[in-house]
Coordinates of C-alpha atoms in Angstrom, one line a residue:
X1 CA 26.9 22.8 13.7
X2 CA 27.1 20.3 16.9
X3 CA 26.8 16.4 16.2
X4 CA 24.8 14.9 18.6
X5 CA 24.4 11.1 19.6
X6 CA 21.7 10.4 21.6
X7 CA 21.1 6.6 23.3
X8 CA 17.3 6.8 24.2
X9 CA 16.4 5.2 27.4
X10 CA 13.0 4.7 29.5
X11 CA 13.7 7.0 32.0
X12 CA 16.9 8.6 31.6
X13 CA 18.9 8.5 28.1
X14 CA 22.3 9.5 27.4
X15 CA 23.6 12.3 25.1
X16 CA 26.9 12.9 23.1
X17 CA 27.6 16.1 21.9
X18 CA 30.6 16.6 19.5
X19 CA 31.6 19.1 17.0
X20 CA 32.0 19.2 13.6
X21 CA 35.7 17.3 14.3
X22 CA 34.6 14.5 16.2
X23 CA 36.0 16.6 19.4
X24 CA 33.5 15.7 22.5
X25 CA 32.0 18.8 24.0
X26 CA 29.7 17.2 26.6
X27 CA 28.6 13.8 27.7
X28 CA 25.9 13.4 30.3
X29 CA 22.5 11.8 31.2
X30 CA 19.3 13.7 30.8
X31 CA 15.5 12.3 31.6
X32 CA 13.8 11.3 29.1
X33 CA 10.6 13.5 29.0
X34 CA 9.6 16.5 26.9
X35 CA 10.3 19.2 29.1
X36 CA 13.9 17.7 29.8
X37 CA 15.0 17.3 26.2
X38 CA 13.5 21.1 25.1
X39 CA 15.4 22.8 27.9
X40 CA 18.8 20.6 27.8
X41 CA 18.8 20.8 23.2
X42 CA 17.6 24.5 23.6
X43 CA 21.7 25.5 23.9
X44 CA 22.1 22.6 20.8
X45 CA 19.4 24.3 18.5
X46 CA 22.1 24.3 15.6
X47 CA 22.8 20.5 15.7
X48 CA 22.2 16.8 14.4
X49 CA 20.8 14.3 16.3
X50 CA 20.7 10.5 15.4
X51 CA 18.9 7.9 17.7
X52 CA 18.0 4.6 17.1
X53 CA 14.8 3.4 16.2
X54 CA 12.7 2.5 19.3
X55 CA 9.4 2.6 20.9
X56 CA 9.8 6.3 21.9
X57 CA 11.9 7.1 18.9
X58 CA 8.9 8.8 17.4
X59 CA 8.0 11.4 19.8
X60 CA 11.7 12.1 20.5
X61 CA 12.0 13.0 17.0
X62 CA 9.0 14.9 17.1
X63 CA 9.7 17.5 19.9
X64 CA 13.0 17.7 19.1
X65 CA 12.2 18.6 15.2
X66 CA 9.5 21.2 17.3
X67 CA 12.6 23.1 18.7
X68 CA 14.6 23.2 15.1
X69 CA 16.8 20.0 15.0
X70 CA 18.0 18.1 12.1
X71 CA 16.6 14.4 13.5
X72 CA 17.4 11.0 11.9
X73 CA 16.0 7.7 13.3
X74 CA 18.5 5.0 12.2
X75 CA 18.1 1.2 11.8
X76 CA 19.4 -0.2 14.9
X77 CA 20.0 -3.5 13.1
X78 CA 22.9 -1.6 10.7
X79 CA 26.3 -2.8 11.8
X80 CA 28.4 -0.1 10.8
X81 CA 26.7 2.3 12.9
X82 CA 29.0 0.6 15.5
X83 CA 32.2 0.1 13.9
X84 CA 34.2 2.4 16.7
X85 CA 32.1 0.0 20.0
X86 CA 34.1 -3.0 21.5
X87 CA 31.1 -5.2 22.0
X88 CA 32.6 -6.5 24.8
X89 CA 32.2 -3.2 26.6
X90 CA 28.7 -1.8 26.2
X91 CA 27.4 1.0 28.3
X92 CA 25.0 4.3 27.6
X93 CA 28.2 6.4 27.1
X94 CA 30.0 4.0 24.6
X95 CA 27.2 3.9 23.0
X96 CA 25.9 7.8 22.3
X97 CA 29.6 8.2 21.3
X98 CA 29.0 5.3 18.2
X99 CA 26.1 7.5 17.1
X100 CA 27.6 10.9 17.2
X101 CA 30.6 9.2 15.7
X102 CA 27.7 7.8 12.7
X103 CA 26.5 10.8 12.5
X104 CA 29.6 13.0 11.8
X105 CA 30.9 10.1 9.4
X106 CA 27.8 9.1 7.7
X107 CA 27.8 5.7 8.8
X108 CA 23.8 4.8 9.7
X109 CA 21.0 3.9 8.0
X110 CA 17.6 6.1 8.1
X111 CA 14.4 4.6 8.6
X112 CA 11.3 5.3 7.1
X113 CA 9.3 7.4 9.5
X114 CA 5.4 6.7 8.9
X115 CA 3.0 9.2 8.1
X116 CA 0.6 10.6 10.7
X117 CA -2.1 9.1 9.2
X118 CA -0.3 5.6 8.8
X119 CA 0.5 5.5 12.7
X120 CA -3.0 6.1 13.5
X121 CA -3.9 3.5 11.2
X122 CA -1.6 1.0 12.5
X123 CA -1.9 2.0 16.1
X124 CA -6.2 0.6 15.7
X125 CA -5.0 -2.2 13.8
X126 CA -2.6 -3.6 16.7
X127 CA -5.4 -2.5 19.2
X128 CA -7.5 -4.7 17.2
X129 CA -5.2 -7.3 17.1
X130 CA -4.2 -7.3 21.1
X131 CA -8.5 -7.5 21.8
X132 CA -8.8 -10.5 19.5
X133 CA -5.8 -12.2 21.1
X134 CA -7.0 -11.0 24.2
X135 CA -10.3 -12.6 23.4
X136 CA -8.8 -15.9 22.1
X137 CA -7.2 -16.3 25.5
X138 CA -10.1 -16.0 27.5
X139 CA -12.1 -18.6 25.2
X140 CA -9.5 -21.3 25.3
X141 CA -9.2 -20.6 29.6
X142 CA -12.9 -21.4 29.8
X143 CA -13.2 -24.1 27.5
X144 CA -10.7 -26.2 29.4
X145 CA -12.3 -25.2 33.1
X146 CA -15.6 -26.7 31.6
X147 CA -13.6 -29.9 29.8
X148 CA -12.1 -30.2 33.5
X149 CA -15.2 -30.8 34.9
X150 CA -16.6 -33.0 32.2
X151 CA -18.6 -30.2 30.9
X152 CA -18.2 -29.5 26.6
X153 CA -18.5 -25.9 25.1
X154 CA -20.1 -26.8 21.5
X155 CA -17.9 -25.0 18.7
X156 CA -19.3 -21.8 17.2
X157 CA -18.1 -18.4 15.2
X158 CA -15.5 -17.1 17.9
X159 CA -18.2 -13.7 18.3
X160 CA -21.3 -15.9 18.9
X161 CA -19.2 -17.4 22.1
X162 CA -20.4 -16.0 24.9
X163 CA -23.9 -16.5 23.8
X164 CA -23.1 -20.4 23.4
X165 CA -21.5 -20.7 26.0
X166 CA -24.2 -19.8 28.3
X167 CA -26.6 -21.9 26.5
X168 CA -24.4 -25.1 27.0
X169 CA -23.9 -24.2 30.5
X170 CA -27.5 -23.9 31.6
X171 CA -27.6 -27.6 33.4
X172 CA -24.6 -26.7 35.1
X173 CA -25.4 -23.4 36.8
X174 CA -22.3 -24.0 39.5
X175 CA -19.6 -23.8 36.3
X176 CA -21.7 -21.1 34.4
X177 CA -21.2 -18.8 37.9
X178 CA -17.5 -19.9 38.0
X179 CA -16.9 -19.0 34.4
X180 CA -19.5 -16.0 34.0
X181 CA -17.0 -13.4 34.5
X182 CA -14.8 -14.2 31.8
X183 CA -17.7 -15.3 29.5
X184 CA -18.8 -11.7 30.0
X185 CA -15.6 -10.2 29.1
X186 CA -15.6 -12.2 26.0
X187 CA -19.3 -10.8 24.9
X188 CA -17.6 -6.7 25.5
X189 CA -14.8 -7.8 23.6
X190 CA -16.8 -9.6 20.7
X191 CA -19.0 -6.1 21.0
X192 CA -15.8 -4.3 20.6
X193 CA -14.2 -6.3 18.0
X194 CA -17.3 -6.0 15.6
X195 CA -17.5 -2.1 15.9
X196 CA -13.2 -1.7 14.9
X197 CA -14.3 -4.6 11.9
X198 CA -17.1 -2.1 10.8
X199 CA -15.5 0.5 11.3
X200 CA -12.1 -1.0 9.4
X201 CA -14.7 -1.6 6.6
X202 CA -16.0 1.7 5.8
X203 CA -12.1 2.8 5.7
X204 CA -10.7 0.0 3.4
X205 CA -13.6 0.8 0.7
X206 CA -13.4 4.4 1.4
X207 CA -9.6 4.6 0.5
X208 CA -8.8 4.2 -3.0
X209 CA -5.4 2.4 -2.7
X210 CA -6.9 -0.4 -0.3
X211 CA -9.8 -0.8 -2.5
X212 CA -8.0 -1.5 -5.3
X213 CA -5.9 -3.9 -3.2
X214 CA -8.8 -5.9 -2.4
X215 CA -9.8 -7.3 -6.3
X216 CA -6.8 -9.9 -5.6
X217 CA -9.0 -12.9 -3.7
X218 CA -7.9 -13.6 0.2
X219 CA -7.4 -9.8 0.5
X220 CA -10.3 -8.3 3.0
X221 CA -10.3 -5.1 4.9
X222 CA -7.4 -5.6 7.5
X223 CA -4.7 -7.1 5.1
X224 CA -5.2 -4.0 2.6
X225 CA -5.0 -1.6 5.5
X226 CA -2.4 -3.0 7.4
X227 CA -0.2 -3.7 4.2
X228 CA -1.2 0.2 3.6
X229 CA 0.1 1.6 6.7
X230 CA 3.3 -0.3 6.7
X231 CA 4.6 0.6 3.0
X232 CA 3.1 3.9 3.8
X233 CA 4.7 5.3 0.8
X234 CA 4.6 2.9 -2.1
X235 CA 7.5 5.1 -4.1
X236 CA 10.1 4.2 -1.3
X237 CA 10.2 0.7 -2.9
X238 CA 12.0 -0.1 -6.2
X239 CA 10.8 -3.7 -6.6
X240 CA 8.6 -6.2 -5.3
X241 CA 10.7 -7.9 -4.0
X242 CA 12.1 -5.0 -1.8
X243 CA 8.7 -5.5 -0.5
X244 CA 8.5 -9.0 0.0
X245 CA 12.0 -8.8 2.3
X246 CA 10.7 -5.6 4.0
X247 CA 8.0 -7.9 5.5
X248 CA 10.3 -10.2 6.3
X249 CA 9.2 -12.8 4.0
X250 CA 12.3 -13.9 2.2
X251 CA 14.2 -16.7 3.2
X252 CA 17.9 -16.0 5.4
X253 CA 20.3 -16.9 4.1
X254 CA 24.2 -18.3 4.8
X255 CA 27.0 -19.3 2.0
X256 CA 30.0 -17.1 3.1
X257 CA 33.2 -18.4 2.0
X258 CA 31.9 -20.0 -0.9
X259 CA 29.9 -22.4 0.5
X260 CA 27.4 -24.5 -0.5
X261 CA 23.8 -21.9 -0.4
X262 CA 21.9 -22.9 2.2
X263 CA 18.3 -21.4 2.2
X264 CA 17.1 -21.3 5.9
X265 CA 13.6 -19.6 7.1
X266 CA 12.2 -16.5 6.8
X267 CA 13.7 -13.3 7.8
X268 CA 10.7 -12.3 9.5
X269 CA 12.0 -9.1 10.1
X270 CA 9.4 -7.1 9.0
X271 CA 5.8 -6.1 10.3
X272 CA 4.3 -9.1 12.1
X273 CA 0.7 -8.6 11.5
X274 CA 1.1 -7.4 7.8
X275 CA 3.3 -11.0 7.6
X276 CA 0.2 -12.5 9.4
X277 CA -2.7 -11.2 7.4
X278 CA -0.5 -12.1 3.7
X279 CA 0.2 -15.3 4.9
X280 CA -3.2 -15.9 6.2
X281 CA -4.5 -13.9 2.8
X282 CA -2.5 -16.8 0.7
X283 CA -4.4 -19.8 2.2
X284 CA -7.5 -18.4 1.9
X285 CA -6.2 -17.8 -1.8
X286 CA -5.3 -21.1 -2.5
X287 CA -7.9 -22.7 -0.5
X288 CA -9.7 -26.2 -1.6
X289 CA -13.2 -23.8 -1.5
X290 CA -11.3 -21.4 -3.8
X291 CA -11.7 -21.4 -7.4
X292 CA -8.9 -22.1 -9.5
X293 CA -6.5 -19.7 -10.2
X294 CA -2.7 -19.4 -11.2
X295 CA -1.0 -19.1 -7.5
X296 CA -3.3 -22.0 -6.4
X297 CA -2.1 -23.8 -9.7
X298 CA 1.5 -23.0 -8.7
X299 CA 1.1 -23.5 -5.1
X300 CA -0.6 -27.3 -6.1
X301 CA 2.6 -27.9 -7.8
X302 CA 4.9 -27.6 -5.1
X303 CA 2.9 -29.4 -3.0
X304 CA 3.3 -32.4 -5.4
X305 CA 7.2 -32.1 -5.5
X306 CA 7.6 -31.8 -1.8
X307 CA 4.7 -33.5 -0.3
X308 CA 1.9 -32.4 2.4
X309 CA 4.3 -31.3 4.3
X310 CA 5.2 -28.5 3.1
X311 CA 1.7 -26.9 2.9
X312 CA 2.8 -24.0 5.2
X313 CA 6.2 -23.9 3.3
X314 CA 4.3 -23.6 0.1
X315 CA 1.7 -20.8 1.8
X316 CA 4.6 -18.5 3.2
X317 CA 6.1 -18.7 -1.0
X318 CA 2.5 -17.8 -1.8
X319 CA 2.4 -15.1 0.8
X320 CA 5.8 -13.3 -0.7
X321 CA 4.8 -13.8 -4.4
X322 CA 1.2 -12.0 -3.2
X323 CA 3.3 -9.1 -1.7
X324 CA 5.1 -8.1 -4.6
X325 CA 1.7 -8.3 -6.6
X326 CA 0.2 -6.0 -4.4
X327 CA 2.9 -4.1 -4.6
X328 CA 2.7 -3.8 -8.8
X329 CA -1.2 -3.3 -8.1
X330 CA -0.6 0.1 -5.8
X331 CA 1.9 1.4 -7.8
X332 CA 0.3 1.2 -11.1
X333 CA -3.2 1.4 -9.2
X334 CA -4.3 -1.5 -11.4
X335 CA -7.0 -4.3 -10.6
X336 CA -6.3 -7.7 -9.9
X337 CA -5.3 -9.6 -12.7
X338 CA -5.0 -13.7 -12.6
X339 CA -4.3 -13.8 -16.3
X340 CA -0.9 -12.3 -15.7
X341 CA 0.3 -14.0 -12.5
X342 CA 1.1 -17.4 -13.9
X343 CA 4.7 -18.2 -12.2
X344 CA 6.7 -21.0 -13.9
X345 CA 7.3 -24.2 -11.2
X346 CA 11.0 -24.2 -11.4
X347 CA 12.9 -27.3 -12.3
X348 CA 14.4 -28.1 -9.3
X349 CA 13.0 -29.4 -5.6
X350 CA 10.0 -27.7 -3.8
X351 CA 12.6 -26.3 -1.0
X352 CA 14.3 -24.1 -3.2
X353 CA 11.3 -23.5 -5.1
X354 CA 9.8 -22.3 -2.1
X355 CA 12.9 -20.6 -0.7
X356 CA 14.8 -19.1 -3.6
X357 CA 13.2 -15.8 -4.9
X358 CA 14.8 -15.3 -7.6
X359 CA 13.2 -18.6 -9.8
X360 CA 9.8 -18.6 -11.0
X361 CA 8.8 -15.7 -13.4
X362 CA 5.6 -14.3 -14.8
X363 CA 4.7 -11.2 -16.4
X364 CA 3.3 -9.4 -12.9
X365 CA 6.1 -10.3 -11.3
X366 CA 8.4 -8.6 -13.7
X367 CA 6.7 -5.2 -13.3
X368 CA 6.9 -5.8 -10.2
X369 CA 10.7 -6.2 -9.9

């Protein structure tokens, strides 16, 4: 059985092969293509392999695990992976060695690989999310060319735009022709947009699991399939609250040496857009429109202990108690249920209430956890 490290690189990435002692048997670069990594492994076909989680980690893996190796994808951000490196010296070689060394001693972290389904999933929602930024981009550029010249774009539903646009713009036919390319590649991407939103529709209600997701108020189409394709498998998680610090929506986090604890901002160390649709999920929740309910109730009540300024403070501790409710809803595949989300204010300020997950309790929650 050879113990292989392997440092992944865009173009070439370096390899460490050692044997079952730790001895190193050879050390070189290879390129980092398909065809290079099935001929150069085929000699390796009894062997380990750990790399570190990357963009090309995946497909690594993949052709790889097509010739018959034992692949682990390992959390980069795991510290003892690199107990034997000097930070001081990093290079491609030191580093292969650390993750044969990992390997051979057991000292890594494996991530969770998505399913093939979930990658596809999330690989239309970031598309979807890169057209709409895309798009946002383009609106603000020719809104300030018009205010520039004097000229104001009347506001309207970000698809309806282009359209607008080009109605305000008909007594100033000079800007319209300045601005008319971009205002056309704002109507294809509006186009575009609305097909992946219908199409992210028929999905969400088609699936079972994001269906269910969607009783609890704020929740549409992309939050319950994005928060679906990044837990992937809900039986990974033990808790809630695993959940919530997965999406990096627990606060860090510093009281070594028995100091004082001081709460700072979120991890954010999860999924952005899953982060981004909760968060945005948990105003729309707790919104002045929205009916009453018992996050809104809570939410109100930090809001009076630490002021107006805290509204996005208060939104983010609505976001992660929302995470771990969706959580208890997949895994039990139960409905939403307001009568048993009633989290207690805690005693002290609004920061730690906001901050500090372990206060606040309510029956949900405690399935949840």
């Amino acid at each position: 059985m050879f113990i292989v490290g392997l440092d992944l690189g865009k173009r070439k990435s370096q390899m460490c092969v050692t044997d079952a002692a730790g001895k190193i048997l050879e050390e070189r670069k290879i390129e980092t293509t398909r065809e290079a990594l099935e001929e150069e492994f085929a000699k390796y076909k009894r062997s380990r392999v750990l790399i570190e989680a990357s963009t090309s980690s995946e497909w690594v893996a993949r052709a790889l695990e097509k010739i018959g190796l034992e692949v682990i994808v390992a959390n980069p951000r795991f510290d003892l992976m690199y107990a034997q490196r000097d930070k001081k010296v990093k290079n491609d070689r030191r580093d292969a060695r650390a993750l044969a060394q990992a390997l051979r001693l057991g000292a890594y972290q494996a991530i969770h690989r998505r399913s093939d389904a979930a990658r596809k999933l999330m690989t239309q929602l970031m598309l979807r999310n890169a057209l709409v930024s895309s798009r946002t981009k383009l609106i603000n550029l020719v809104r300030s060319i018009a205010e520039a010249q004097g000229v104001t774009i009347g506001s309207s539903a970000t698809g309806y735009f282009a359209a607008n646009a080009c109605e305000d713009l008909e007594n100033h036919p000079e800007l319209l022709a300045e601005v008319s390319p971009a205002i056309a590649q704002i109507g294809m991407l509006s186009e575009t947009i609305k097909l992946m939103d219908d199409e992210f529709e028929e999905q969400s209600q088609a699936n079972a699991v994001t269906r269910n997701l969607r009783t609890m108020r704020g929740i549409g189409p992309l939050a319950s399939l994005t928060f679906y394709a990044v837990i992937d498998d809900v039986k990974r998680f033990d808790s809630g609250r695993q959940v919530s610090a997965y999406l990096g929506l627990v606060p860090s986090e510093n009281n070594t040496g028995g100091s004082k604890r001081r709460p700072g901002a979120i991890t954010k160390s999860g999924n952005s857009l899953a982060r981004k649709y909760l968060v945005e999920a948990a105003f729309s929740h707790t919104s002045e429109r929205a009916p009453k309910s018992n996050l809104k109730g809570w939410r109100d009540g930090l809001l009076k202990r630490d002021g107006r300024k805290s509204k996005m403070k208060a939104g983010i501790a609505v976001a992660r108690r929302m995470a771990r409710i969706l959580f208890a809803m997949w895994r039990d595949m139960k409905s939403f249920d307001d009568t048993r989300t009633a989290p207690v204010v805690p005693a002290e300020t609004a920061t730690n209430a906001t901050t500090d997950e372990s206060q606040g309790s309510t029956s949900e929650v405690a399935s949840a956890a």
